[in-house]
C-alpha cells in the first residue's frame, strides 16, 4: 500500500504509478452452462463414450461447468432385470459387454461375469463420492482407473481389495477411503446424486444434460457422436455466436495426464484412422516416455513412470 496516496501532479488518489490513459475491455467473460454427466462405473456405453467426451472437454470445456453424477446402475442382482438387453443374471452381461467393446473399439473383456461377477456398482460409486469430497479431479481419475480395471483388465471393482489398490495408486490411503465409503454417510452422498438425476428425468446411462442460467437445456441419452454434444451446447448457449474450439493438447501432454490411452482414444482426439496411429505416436512421443502394449486386439500406450 506504499503507493496509495493523493498525488497533485497526476490527480490520482490511489496508485499513482498507473498510466493516465489505458485501454480496457469491459466485455464479460463467457458464461458457462452446467453439464451433468450421469454415469456408473460399470456402464459399458459410458466406457465407449470416453474418447468423445474427452475431446468435447478439450475443445469446448471453456463453455462448460462439468458435474459428474453417479446413477446407480446395479444395487444388487436380487430382482434386477434388463429386459431390453436380455440381462437377468450376471452371465448375461458378458455377451452384451463384448458387443459394446467390438462396436466401440474400447476394449472390454467381460469374462469376469462368468466366474467372478460384480455384485453391485454401489461400492465403487461410493468410493467416487468419498474422493470427490476431497478432490474433484482425483475423483475423475479414480473413475477412469476403475473402468480400465473392470472393462479392459477384467478386475472386479466391487471387491474391496481391488478398490484399495486403485485408490492407493492415486496416492491416497485406499483402506481408509474404502472403509469410509462403506459408511451410511457415504451412501447418503450417493443417494443425493440419485435424487438429482431422477429430478432431471434420467432413466439410463450415459445421459448428458446441459442447462443454461434460464434453466433451459437439452438432454442427450446414450453414447453419441461428438457433433451431437456440440449441437446441444450451441442450442443451450443460444448466443448466435459460433463456438470457438480450444487447441487440443499434444499427445505428450495428454498421456502425461491420462497415463494410459487406447488407440481409439488417440484416433478420436486427433482425427486419425486406425492405421495412422502408430506413425503418429512415433512422431509425437519420445521412445523413453511410453510403452506400447496390446489387449483384446487393441493397442494402447502407457506412460513410463
PDB file of C-alpha atoms in Angstrom:
ATOM      1  CA  UNK A   1       0.000   0.000   0.000  1.00  0.00           C
ATOM      2  CA  UNK A   2       3.050   2.331  -0.147  1.00  0.00           C
ATOM      3  CA  UNK A   3       1.903   3.838  -3.468  1.00  0.00           C
ATOM      4  CA  UNK A   4      -1.576   4.694  -2.190  1.00  0.00           C
ATOM      5  CA  UNK A   5      -1.688   8.466  -1.788  1.00  0.00           C
ATOM      6  CA  UNK A   6      -3.252  11.546  -3.432  1.00  0.00           C
ATOM      7  CA  UNK A   7      -0.803  12.921  -5.995  1.00  0.00           C
ATOM      8  CA  UNK A   8      -1.155  16.596  -7.088  1.00  0.00           C
ATOM      9  CA  UNK A   9       0.731  16.041 -10.348  1.00  0.00           C
ATOM     10  CA  UNK A  10      -1.256  13.067 -11.591  1.00  0.00           C
ATOM     11  CA  UNK A  11      -4.553  13.968  -9.955  1.00  0.00           C
ATOM     12  CA  UNK A  12      -4.888  10.449  -8.590  1.00  0.00           C
ATOM     13  CA  UNK A  13      -5.891   9.368  -5.121  1.00  0.00           C
ATOM     14  CA  UNK A  14      -4.597   5.813  -5.261  1.00  0.00           C
ATOM     15  CA  UNK A  15      -1.850   4.049  -7.170  1.00  0.00           C
ATOM     16  CA  UNK A  16      -0.108   6.937  -8.950  1.00  0.00           C
ATOM     17  CA  UNK A  17       2.040   4.551 -10.984  1.00  0.00           C
ATOM     18  CA  UNK A  18      -0.848   3.698 -13.313  1.00  0.00           C
ATOM     19  CA  UNK A  19      -0.840   5.134 -16.821  1.00  0.00           C
ATOM     20  CA  UNK A  20      -3.142   8.106 -17.335  1.00  0.00           C
ATOM     21  CA  UNK A  21      -4.797   6.626 -20.431  1.00  0.00           C
ATOM     22  CA  UNK A  22      -5.360   2.893 -20.687  1.00  0.00           C
ATOM     23  CA  UNK A  23      -7.292   0.512 -22.916  1.00  0.00           C
ATOM     24  CA  UNK A  24      -9.751  -1.678 -21.046  1.00  0.00           C
ATOM     25  CA  UNK A  25     -12.147  -4.443 -22.030  1.00  0.00           C
ATOM     26  CA  UNK A  26     -15.454  -4.499 -20.165  1.00  0.00           C
ATOM     27  CA  UNK A  27     -16.841  -7.432 -22.123  1.00  0.00           C
ATOM     28  CA  UNK A  28     -17.913 -10.046 -19.626  1.00  0.00           C
ATOM     29  CA  UNK A  29     -16.248 -13.442 -19.861  1.00  0.00           C
ATOM     30  CA  UNK A  30     -18.211 -16.249 -21.465  1.00  0.00           C
ATOM     31  CA  UNK A  31     -20.855 -17.506 -19.071  1.00  0.00           C
ATOM     32  CA  UNK A  32     -20.638 -21.223 -18.537  1.00  0.00           C
ATOM     33  CA  UNK A  33     -23.508 -23.635 -18.780  1.00  0.00           C
ATOM     34  CA  UNK A  34     -23.885 -26.542 -16.381  1.00  0.00           C
ATOM     35  CA  UNK A  35     -23.309 -30.011 -17.780  1.00  0.00           C
ATOM     36  CA  UNK A  36     -24.474 -33.002 -15.754  1.00  0.00           C
ATOM     37  CA  UNK A  37     -22.942 -36.311 -16.789  1.00  0.00           C
ATOM     38  CA  UNK A  38     -24.930 -39.155 -15.245  1.00  0.00           C
ATOM     39  CA  UNK A  39     -22.946 -42.360 -15.322  1.00  0.00           C
ATOM     40  CA  UNK A  40     -21.949 -45.519 -13.462  1.00  0.00           C
ATOM     41  CA  UNK A  41     -18.593 -47.276 -13.019  1.00  0.00           C
ATOM     42  CA  UNK A  42     -19.817 -50.442 -14.776  1.00  0.00           C
ATOM     43  CA  UNK A  43     -21.781 -48.753 -17.581  1.00  0.00           C
ATOM     44  CA  UNK A  44     -20.269 -50.181 -20.792  1.00  0.00           C
ATOM     45  CA  UNK A  45     -21.703 -47.444 -23.013  1.00  0.00           C
ATOM     46  CA  UNK A  46     -20.117 -44.847 -20.705  1.00  0.00           C
ATOM     47  CA  UNK A  47     -16.788 -46.578 -21.310  1.00  0.00           C
ATOM     48  CA  UNK A  48     -17.470 -46.402 -25.051  1.00  0.00           C
ATOM     49  CA  UNK A  49     -18.192 -42.666 -24.736  1.00  0.00           C
ATOM     50  CA  UNK A  50     -14.865 -41.775 -23.090  1.00  0.00           C
ATOM     51  CA  UNK A  51     -12.953 -40.850 -26.304  1.00  0.00           C
ATOM     52  CA  UNK A  52     -15.715 -38.490 -27.449  1.00  0.00           C
ATOM     53  CA  UNK A  53     -16.320 -36.935 -24.031  1.00  0.00           C
ATOM     54  CA  UNK A  54     -12.596 -36.280 -23.578  1.00  0.00           C
ATOM     55  CA  UNK A  55     -12.399 -34.479 -26.921  1.00  0.00           C
ATOM     56  CA  UNK A  56     -15.536 -32.482 -26.156  1.00  0.00           C
ATOM     57  CA  UNK A  57     -13.993 -31.300 -22.889  1.00  0.00           C
ATOM     58  CA  UNK A  58     -10.704 -30.459 -24.604  1.00  0.00           C
ATOM     59  CA  UNK A  59     -12.321 -28.391 -27.347  1.00  0.00           C
ATOM     60  CA  UNK A  60     -15.262 -26.779 -25.561  1.00  0.00           C
ATOM     61  CA  UNK A  61     -14.536 -27.041 -21.846  1.00  0.00           C
ATOM     62  CA  UNK A  62     -14.294 -23.257 -21.601  1.00  0.00           C
ATOM     63  CA  UNK A  63     -18.080 -23.076 -22.036  1.00  0.00           C
ATOM     64  CA  UNK A  64     -18.977 -25.785 -19.569  1.00  0.00           C
ATOM     65  CA  UNK A  65     -19.039 -26.410 -15.823  1.00  0.00           C
ATOM     66  CA  UNK A  66     -18.933 -30.192 -15.506  1.00  0.00           C
ATOM     67  CA  UNK A  67     -20.770 -32.150 -12.825  1.00  0.00           C
ATOM     68  CA  UNK A  68     -20.488 -35.948 -12.728  1.00  0.00           C
ATOM     69  CA  UNK A  69     -23.328 -37.822 -11.033  1.00  0.00           C
ATOM     70  CA  UNK A  70     -23.430 -41.479 -10.147  1.00  0.00           C
ATOM     71  CA  UNK A  71     -26.558 -43.158 -11.449  1.00  0.00           C
ATOM     72  CA  UNK A  72     -26.812 -46.439  -9.523  1.00  0.00           C
ATOM     73  CA  UNK A  73     -26.905 -48.988 -12.342  1.00  0.00           C
ATOM     74  CA  UNK A  74     -26.717 -52.107 -10.166  1.00  0.00           C
ATOM     75  CA  UNK A  75     -27.572 -52.101  -6.469  1.00  0.00           C
ATOM     76  CA  UNK A  76     -27.682 -55.906  -6.386  1.00  0.00           C
ATOM     77  CA  UNK A  77     -28.721 -58.818  -8.572  1.00  0.00           C
ATOM     78  CA  UNK A  78     -31.750 -59.529  -6.423  1.00  0.00           C
ATOM     79  CA  UNK A  79     -34.733 -58.542  -8.555  1.00  0.00           C
ATOM     80  CA  UNK A  80     -32.556 -56.949 -11.270  1.00  0.00           C
ATOM     81  CA  UNK A  81     -33.517 -57.388 -14.937  1.00  0.00           C
ATOM     82  CA  UNK A  82     -32.608 -55.506 -18.107  1.00  0.00           C
ATOM     83  CA  UNK A  83     -35.211 -56.961 -20.428  1.00  0.00           C
ATOM     84  CA  UNK A  84     -34.236 -54.824 -23.421  1.00  0.00           C
ATOM     85  CA  UNK A  85     -30.682 -56.205 -23.407  1.00  0.00           C
ATOM     86  CA  UNK A  86     -31.706 -59.704 -22.335  1.00  0.00           C
ATOM     87  CA  UNK A  87     -29.941 -59.465 -18.974  1.00  0.00           C
ATOM     88  CA  UNK A  88     -31.386 -61.298 -15.998  1.00  0.00           C
ATOM     89  CA  UNK A  89     -28.264 -62.768 -14.425  1.00  0.00           C
ATOM     90  CA  UNK A  90     -24.538 -61.888 -14.294  1.00  0.00           C
ATOM     91  CA  UNK A  91     -23.572 -64.315 -17.078  1.00  0.00           C
ATOM     92  CA  UNK A  92     -25.922 -62.483 -19.457  1.00  0.00           C
ATOM     93  CA  UNK A  93     -23.783 -59.339 -19.185  1.00  0.00           C
ATOM     94  CA  UNK A  94     -20.680 -60.856 -20.797  1.00  0.00           C
ATOM     95  CA  UNK A  95     -22.111 -61.052 -24.310  1.00  0.00           C
ATOM     96  CA  UNK A  96     -23.582 -57.551 -24.100  1.00  0.00           C
ATOM     97  CA  UNK A  97     -20.252 -56.123 -22.963  1.00  0.00           C
ATOM     98  CA  UNK A  98     -18.409 -57.880 -25.786  1.00  0.00           C
ATOM     99  CA  UNK A  99     -20.785 -56.384 -28.332  1.00  0.00           C
ATOM    100  CA  UNK A 100     -20.232 -52.892 -26.944  1.00  0.00           C
ATOM    101  CA  UNK A 101     -16.465 -53.399 -26.943  1.00  0.00           C
ATOM    102  CA  UNK A 102     -16.372 -54.672 -30.508  1.00  0.00           C
ATOM    103  CA  UNK A 103     -18.621 -51.868 -31.749  1.00  0.00           C
ATOM    104  CA  UNK A 104     -16.815 -49.054 -29.918  1.00  0.00           C
ATOM    105  CA  UNK A 105     -13.276 -50.499 -30.023  1.00  0.00           C
ATOM    106  CA  UNK A 106     -12.832 -49.537 -26.396  1.00  0.00           C
ATOM    107  CA  UNK A 107     -11.541 -52.896 -25.091  1.00  0.00           C
ATOM    108  CA  UNK A 108     -13.941 -54.922 -22.972  1.00  0.00           C
ATOM    109  CA  UNK A 109     -13.138 -58.416 -21.735  1.00  0.00           C
ATOM    110  CA  UNK A 110     -16.245 -59.250 -19.730  1.00  0.00           C
ATOM    111  CA  UNK A 111     -15.375 -62.824 -18.805  1.00  0.00           C
ATOM    112  CA  UNK A 112     -15.460 -61.922 -15.102  1.00  0.00           C
ATOM    113  CA  UNK A 113     -19.264 -62.096 -15.392  1.00  0.00           C
ATOM    114  CA  UNK A 114     -18.948 -65.886 -15.634  1.00  0.00           C
ATOM    115  CA  UNK A 115     -16.598 -66.599 -12.737  1.00  0.00           C
ATOM    116  CA  UNK A 116     -16.319 -63.501 -10.521  1.00  0.00           C
ATOM    117  CA  UNK A 117     -19.219 -61.165 -11.268  1.00  0.00           C
ATOM    118  CA  UNK A 118     -19.611 -57.662  -9.873  1.00  0.00           C
ATOM    119  CA  UNK A 119     -22.409 -57.892  -7.335  1.00  0.00           C
ATOM    120  CA  UNK A 120     -23.078 -54.158  -7.110  1.00  0.00           C
ATOM    121  CA  UNK A 121     -21.827 -50.943  -8.690  1.00  0.00           C
ATOM    122  CA  UNK A 122     -22.542 -49.089  -5.455  1.00  0.00           C
ATOM    123  CA  UNK A 123     -19.163 -49.751  -3.744  1.00  0.00           C
ATOM    124  CA  UNK A 124     -17.050 -48.049  -6.474  1.00  0.00           C
ATOM    125  CA  UNK A 125     -19.703 -45.342  -6.766  1.00  0.00           C
ATOM    126  CA  UNK A 126     -19.418 -44.583  -3.050  1.00  0.00           C
ATOM    127  CA  UNK A 127     -15.622 -44.540  -3.282  1.00  0.00           C
ATOM    128  CA  UNK A 128     -16.003 -41.995  -6.076  1.00  0.00           C
ATOM    129  CA  UNK A 129     -18.189 -39.813  -3.845  1.00  0.00           C
ATOM    130  CA  UNK A 130     -15.732 -40.005  -0.935  1.00  0.00           C
ATOM    131  CA  UNK A 131     -12.809 -38.965  -3.151  1.00  0.00           C
ATOM    132  CA  UNK A 132     -14.945 -36.273  -4.796  1.00  0.00           C
ATOM    133  CA  UNK A 133     -15.311 -34.572  -1.394  1.00  0.00           C
ATOM    134  CA  UNK A 134     -11.545 -34.230  -1.272  1.00  0.00           C
ATOM    135  CA  UNK A 135     -10.665 -33.537  -4.909  1.00  0.00           C
ATOM    136  CA  UNK A 136     -12.984 -33.426  -7.929  1.00  0.00           C
ATOM    137  CA  UNK A 137     -10.186 -34.078 -10.426  1.00  0.00           C
ATOM    138  CA  UNK A 138      -8.829 -37.004  -8.453  1.00  0.00           C
ATOM    139  CA  UNK A 139     -12.319 -38.492  -8.319  1.00  0.00           C
ATOM    140  CA  UNK A 140     -12.407 -38.348 -12.107  1.00  0.00           C
ATOM    141  CA  UNK A 141      -9.066 -40.134 -12.246  1.00  0.00           C
ATOM    142  CA  UNK A 142     -10.378 -42.808  -9.898  1.00  0.00           C
ATOM    143  CA  UNK A 143     -13.399 -43.374 -12.126  1.00  0.00           C
ATOM    144  CA  UNK A 144     -11.155 -43.776 -15.154  1.00  0.00           C
ATOM    145  CA  UNK A 145      -8.838 -46.227 -13.361  1.00  0.00           C
ATOM    146  CA  UNK A 146     -11.810 -48.230 -12.095  1.00  0.00           C
ATOM    147  CA  UNK A 147     -13.177 -48.519 -15.615  1.00  0.00           C
ATOM    148  CA  UNK A 148      -9.837 -49.570 -17.028  1.00  0.00           C
ATOM    149  CA  UNK A 149      -9.709 -52.244 -14.358  1.00  0.00           C
ATOM    150  CA  UNK A 150     -13.162 -53.701 -14.903  1.00  0.00           C
ATOM    151  CA  UNK A 151     -13.553 -53.363 -18.665  1.00  0.00           C
ATOM    152  CA  UNK A 152     -10.110 -53.899 -20.171  1.00  0.00           C
ATOM    153  CA  UNK A 153      -8.309 -55.795 -17.413  1.00  0.00           C
ATOM    154  CA  UNK A 154     -11.242 -57.874 -16.161  1.00  0.00           C
ATOM    155  CA  UNK A 155     -10.945 -56.990 -12.470  1.00  0.00           C
ATOM    156  CA  UNK A 156     -13.898 -56.951 -10.100  1.00  0.00           C
ATOM    157  CA  UNK A 157     -14.225 -53.361  -8.901  1.00  0.00           C
ATOM    158  CA  UNK A 158     -16.950 -54.409  -6.499  1.00  0.00           C
ATOM    159  CA  UNK A 159     -14.280 -56.011  -4.310  1.00  0.00           C
ATOM    160  CA  UNK A 160     -12.590 -54.003  -1.569  1.00  0.00           C
ATOM    161  CA  UNK A 161      -9.124 -55.341  -2.409  1.00  0.00           C
ATOM    162  CA  UNK A 162      -9.338 -54.051  -5.996  1.00  0.00           C
ATOM    163  CA  UNK A 163     -10.701 -50.683  -4.908  1.00  0.00           C
ATOM    164  CA  UNK A 164      -7.993 -50.310  -2.247  1.00  0.00           C
ATOM    165  CA  UNK A 165      -5.272 -50.945  -4.818  1.00  0.00           C
ATOM    166  CA  UNK A 166      -6.723 -48.415  -7.272  1.00  0.00           C
ATOM    167  CA  UNK A 167      -7.062 -45.747  -4.586  1.00  0.00           C
ATOM    168  CA  UNK A 168      -3.550 -46.435  -3.264  1.00  0.00           C
ATOM    169  CA  UNK A 169      -2.197 -45.860  -6.758  1.00  0.00           C
ATOM    170  CA  UNK A 170      -3.779 -42.388  -6.689  1.00  0.00           C
ATOM    171  CA  UNK A 171      -1.613 -41.533  -3.683  1.00  0.00           C
ATOM    172  CA  UNK A 172      -4.437 -41.824  -1.156  1.00  0.00           C
ATOM    173  CA  UNK A 173      -4.953 -44.290   1.690  1.00  0.00           C
ATOM    174  CA  UNK A 174      -7.015 -46.939  -0.054  1.00  0.00           C
ATOM    175  CA  UNK A 175      -8.087 -48.811   3.058  1.00  0.00           C
ATOM    176  CA  UNK A 176      -9.196 -45.609   4.769  1.00  0.00           C
ATOM    177  CA  UNK A 177     -11.163 -44.425   1.735  1.00  0.00           C
ATOM    178  CA  UNK A 178     -12.855 -47.780   1.165  1.00  0.00           C
ATOM    179  CA  UNK A 179     -13.778 -48.036   4.852  1.00  0.00           C
ATOM    180  CA  UNK A 180     -15.296 -44.556   4.726  1.00  0.00           C
ATOM    181  CA  UNK A 181     -17.183 -45.488   1.572  1.00  0.00           C
ATOM    182  CA  UNK A 182     -18.873 -48.327   3.462  1.00  0.00           C
ATOM    183  CA  UNK A 183     -20.463 -45.902   5.945  1.00  0.00           C
ATOM    184  CA  UNK A 184     -24.077 -44.764   5.785  1.00  0.00           C
ATOM    185  CA  UNK A 185     -22.924 -41.159   5.292  1.00  0.00           C
ATOM    186  CA  UNK A 186     -21.294 -42.149   2.002  1.00  0.00           C
ATOM    187  CA  UNK A 187     -24.458 -43.882   0.832  1.00  0.00           C
ATOM    188  CA  UNK A 188     -26.299 -40.657   1.634  1.00  0.00           C
ATOM    189  CA  UNK A 189     -23.936 -38.784  -0.686  1.00  0.00           C
ATOM    190  CA  UNK A 190     -24.705 -41.325  -3.383  1.00  0.00           C
ATOM    191  CA  UNK A 191     -28.434 -41.007  -2.743  1.00  0.00           C
ATOM    192  CA  UNK A 192     -28.162 -37.250  -3.360  1.00  0.00           C
ATOM    193  CA  UNK A 193     -26.829 -37.992  -6.843  1.00  0.00           C
ATOM    194  CA  UNK A 194     -29.698 -40.416  -7.446  1.00  0.00           C
ATOM    195  CA  UNK A 195     -32.276 -37.824  -6.396  1.00  0.00           C
ATOM    196  CA  UNK A 196     -30.783 -35.117  -8.609  1.00  0.00           C
ATOM    197  CA  UNK A 197     -30.527 -37.439 -11.604  1.00  0.00           C
ATOM    198  CA  UNK A 198     -34.118 -38.583 -11.102  1.00  0.00           C
ATOM    199  CA  UNK A 199     -35.336 -34.986 -10.851  1.00  0.00           C
ATOM    200  CA  UNK A 200     -33.869 -34.382 -14.324  1.00  0.00           C
ATOM    201  CA  UNK A 201     -35.678 -37.370 -15.764  1.00  0.00           C
ATOM    202  CA  UNK A 202     -32.633 -39.611 -16.167  1.00  0.00           C
ATOM    203  CA  UNK A 203     -33.534 -43.252 -16.766  1.00  0.00           C
ATOM    204  CA  UNK A 204     -30.411 -44.616 -18.495  1.00  0.00           C
ATOM    205  CA  UNK A 205     -26.682 -44.115 -18.823  1.00  0.00           C
ATOM    206  CA  UNK A 206     -24.818 -42.305 -20.124  1.00  0.00           C
ATOM    207  CA  UNK A 207     -27.065 -39.256 -20.010  1.00  0.00           C
ATOM    208  CA  UNK A 208     -25.707 -35.756 -20.504  1.00  0.00           C
ATOM    209  CA  UNK A 209     -27.832 -32.772 -19.585  1.00  0.00           C
ATOM    210  CA  UNK A 210     -26.746 -29.214 -20.405  1.00  0.00           C
ATOM    211  CA  UNK A 211     -28.574 -26.348 -18.688  1.00  0.00           C
ATOM    212  CA  UNK A 212     -28.165 -22.563 -19.020  1.00  0.00           C
ATOM    213  CA  UNK A 213     -28.850 -19.836 -16.471  1.00  0.00           C
ATOM    214  CA  UNK A 214     -32.505 -19.679 -17.541  1.00  0.00           C
ATOM    215  CA  UNK A 215     -32.784 -23.408 -16.733  1.00  0.00           C
ATOM    216  CA  UNK A 216     -33.352 -24.232 -20.378  1.00  0.00           C
ATOM    217  CA  UNK A 217     -31.411 -27.193 -21.583  1.00  0.00           C
ATOM    218  CA  UNK A 218     -31.001 -30.326 -23.628  1.00  0.00           C
ATOM    219  CA  UNK A 219     -30.792 -33.989 -22.643  1.00  0.00           C
ATOM    220  CA  UNK A 220     -28.685 -36.382 -24.704  1.00  0.00           C
ATOM    221  CA  UNK A 221     -29.141 -40.046 -23.887  1.00  0.00           C
ATOM    222  CA  UNK A 222     -26.677 -42.748 -24.880  1.00  0.00           C
ATOM    223  CA  UNK A 223     -23.163 -42.687 -26.305  1.00  0.00           C
ATOM    224  CA  UNK A 224     -23.454 -40.332 -29.277  1.00  0.00           C
ATOM    225  CA  UNK A 225     -21.025 -38.856 -31.820  1.00  0.00           C
ATOM    226  CA  UNK A 226     -19.211 -35.634 -30.927  1.00  0.00           C
ATOM    227  CA  UNK A 227     -21.397 -33.460 -33.148  1.00  0.00           C
ATOM    228  CA  UNK A 228     -24.457 -34.278 -31.008  1.00  0.00           C
ATOM    229  CA  UNK A 229     -22.837 -32.729 -27.941  1.00  0.00           C
ATOM    230  CA  UNK A 230     -21.548 -29.738 -29.915  1.00  0.00           C
ATOM    231  CA  UNK A 231     -25.030 -29.059 -31.313  1.00  0.00           C
ATOM    232  CA  UNK A 232     -26.504 -29.447 -27.853  1.00  0.00           C
ATOM    233  CA  UNK A 233     -24.033 -26.917 -26.470  1.00  0.00           C
ATOM    234  CA  UNK A 234     -24.817 -24.448 -29.251  1.00  0.00           C
ATOM    235  CA  UNK A 235     -28.519 -24.830 -28.570  1.00  0.00           C
ATOM    236  CA  UNK A 236     -28.186 -24.230 -24.839  1.00  0.00           C
ATOM    237  CA  UNK A 237     -25.863 -21.239 -25.207  1.00  0.00           C
ATOM    238  CA  UNK A 238     -28.228 -19.745 -27.833  1.00  0.00           C
ATOM    239  CA  UNK A 239     -25.908 -16.763 -28.276  1.00  0.00           C
ATOM    240  CA  UNK A 240     -25.820 -16.979 -32.053  1.00  0.00           C
ATOM    241  CA  UNK A 241     -22.029 -16.981 -31.947  1.00  0.00           C
ATOM    242  CA  UNK A 242     -20.045 -19.788 -33.495  1.00  0.00           C
ATOM    243  CA  UNK A 243     -18.369 -21.908 -30.864  1.00  0.00           C
ATOM    244  CA  UNK A 244     -14.629 -21.409 -30.617  1.00  0.00           C
ATOM    245  CA  UNK A 245     -12.577 -24.557 -30.341  1.00  0.00           C
ATOM    246  CA  UNK A 246      -9.687 -24.609 -27.908  1.00  0.00           C
ATOM    247  CA  UNK A 247      -6.416 -26.043 -29.128  1.00  0.00           C
ATOM    248  CA  UNK A 248      -6.112 -29.748 -28.484  1.00  0.00           C
ATOM    249  CA  UNK A 249      -3.416 -30.875 -26.048  1.00  0.00           C
ATOM    250  CA  UNK A 250      -0.387 -32.520 -27.606  1.00  0.00           C
ATOM    251  CA  UNK A 251      -0.126 -36.275 -27.255  1.00  0.00           C
ATOM    252  CA  UNK A 252       2.706 -35.955 -24.727  1.00  0.00           C
ATOM    253  CA  UNK A 253       0.576 -33.684 -22.539  1.00  0.00           C
ATOM    254  CA  UNK A 254      -2.440 -35.937 -22.927  1.00  0.00           C
ATOM    255  CA  UNK A 255      -0.592 -39.118 -21.992  1.00  0.00           C
ATOM    256  CA  UNK A 256       1.100 -37.308 -19.105  1.00  0.00           C
ATOM    257  CA  UNK A 257      -2.349 -36.524 -17.733  1.00  0.00           C
ATOM    258  CA  UNK A 258      -4.113 -39.783 -18.545  1.00  0.00           C
ATOM    259  CA  UNK A 259      -1.252 -42.299 -18.045  1.00  0.00           C
ATOM    260  CA  UNK A 260      -2.957 -44.798 -20.374  1.00  0.00           C
ATOM    261  CA  UNK A 261      -4.623 -44.255 -23.743  1.00  0.00           C
ATOM    262  CA  UNK A 262      -6.189 -46.769 -26.066  1.00  0.00           C
ATOM    263  CA  UNK A 263      -5.791 -46.442 -29.817  1.00  0.00           C
ATOM    264  CA  UNK A 264      -9.432 -45.440 -30.257  1.00  0.00           C
ATOM    265  CA  UNK A 265      -8.954 -42.518 -27.884  1.00  0.00           C
ATOM    266  CA  UNK A 266      -5.988 -41.217 -29.874  1.00  0.00           C
ATOM    267  CA  UNK A 267      -7.891 -41.679 -33.130  1.00  0.00           C
ATOM    268  CA  UNK A 268     -10.861 -39.665 -31.909  1.00  0.00           C
ATOM    269  CA  UNK A 269      -8.813 -36.917 -30.293  1.00  0.00           C
ATOM    270  CA  UNK A 270      -6.635 -36.256 -33.340  1.00  0.00           C
ATOM    271  CA  UNK A 271      -8.965 -37.351 -36.176  1.00  0.00           C
ATOM    272  CA  UNK A 272      -6.780 -40.263 -37.206  1.00  0.00           C
ATOM    273  CA  UNK A 273      -7.534 -43.520 -38.982  1.00  0.00           C
ATOM    274  CA  UNK A 274      -6.603 -46.625 -37.035  1.00  0.00           C
ATOM    275  CA  UNK A 275      -3.683 -47.380 -39.351  1.00  0.00           C
ATOM    276  CA  UNK A 276      -2.262 -43.875 -38.807  1.00  0.00           C
ATOM    277  CA  UNK A 277      -1.903 -44.139 -35.041  1.00  0.00           C
ATOM    278  CA  UNK A 278       1.428 -45.979 -34.855  1.00  0.00           C
ATOM    279  CA  UNK A 279       3.258 -43.440 -37.038  1.00  0.00           C
ATOM    280  CA  UNK A 280       1.595 -40.538 -35.218  1.00  0.00           C
ATOM    281  CA  UNK A 281       2.667 -41.883 -31.829  1.00  0.00           C
ATOM    282  CA  UNK A 282       6.256 -42.353 -33.020  1.00  0.00           C
ATOM    283  CA  UNK A 283       6.349 -38.762 -34.283  1.00  0.00           C
ATOM    284  CA  UNK A 284       4.785 -37.252 -31.159  1.00  0.00           C
ATOM    285  CA  UNK A 285       6.218 -39.247 -28.286  1.00  0.00           C
ATOM    286  CA  UNK A 286       9.744 -39.849 -27.114  1.00  0.00           C
ATOM    287  CA  UNK A 287      10.531 -43.575 -27.061  1.00  0.00           C
ATOM    288  CA  UNK A 288      11.566 -43.403 -23.384  1.00  0.00           C
ATOM    289  CA  UNK A 289       8.253 -41.790 -22.394  1.00  0.00           C
ATOM    290  CA  UNK A 290       5.851 -44.611 -23.204  1.00  0.00           C
ATOM    291  CA  UNK A 291       5.373 -48.319 -23.770  1.00  0.00           C
ATOM    292  CA  UNK A 292       3.081 -49.690 -26.444  1.00  0.00           C
ATOM    293  CA  UNK A 293       1.039 -52.726 -25.432  1.00  0.00           C
ATOM    294  CA  UNK A 294      -1.906 -54.701 -26.758  1.00  0.00           C
ATOM    295  CA  UNK A 295      -5.020 -56.145 -25.184  1.00  0.00           C
ATOM    296  CA  UNK A 296      -8.035 -57.804 -26.780  1.00  0.00           C
ATOM    297  CA  UNK A 297      -6.709 -56.948 -30.222  1.00  0.00           C
ATOM    298  CA  UNK A 298      -6.369 -53.232 -29.459  1.00  0.00           C
ATOM    299  CA  UNK A 299      -3.110 -51.336 -28.934  1.00  0.00           C
ATOM    300  CA  UNK A 300      -2.657 -48.898 -26.098  1.00  0.00           C
ATOM    301  CA  UNK A 301       0.024 -46.546 -24.800  1.00  0.00           C
ATOM    302  CA  UNK A 302       1.191 -46.458 -21.183  1.00  0.00           C
ATOM    303  CA  UNK A 303       3.280 -43.674 -19.722  1.00  0.00           C
ATOM    304  CA  UNK A 304       6.557 -44.915 -18.268  1.00  0.00           C
ATOM    305  CA  UNK A 305       6.615 -43.824 -14.633  1.00  0.00           C
TER     306      UNK A 305
END
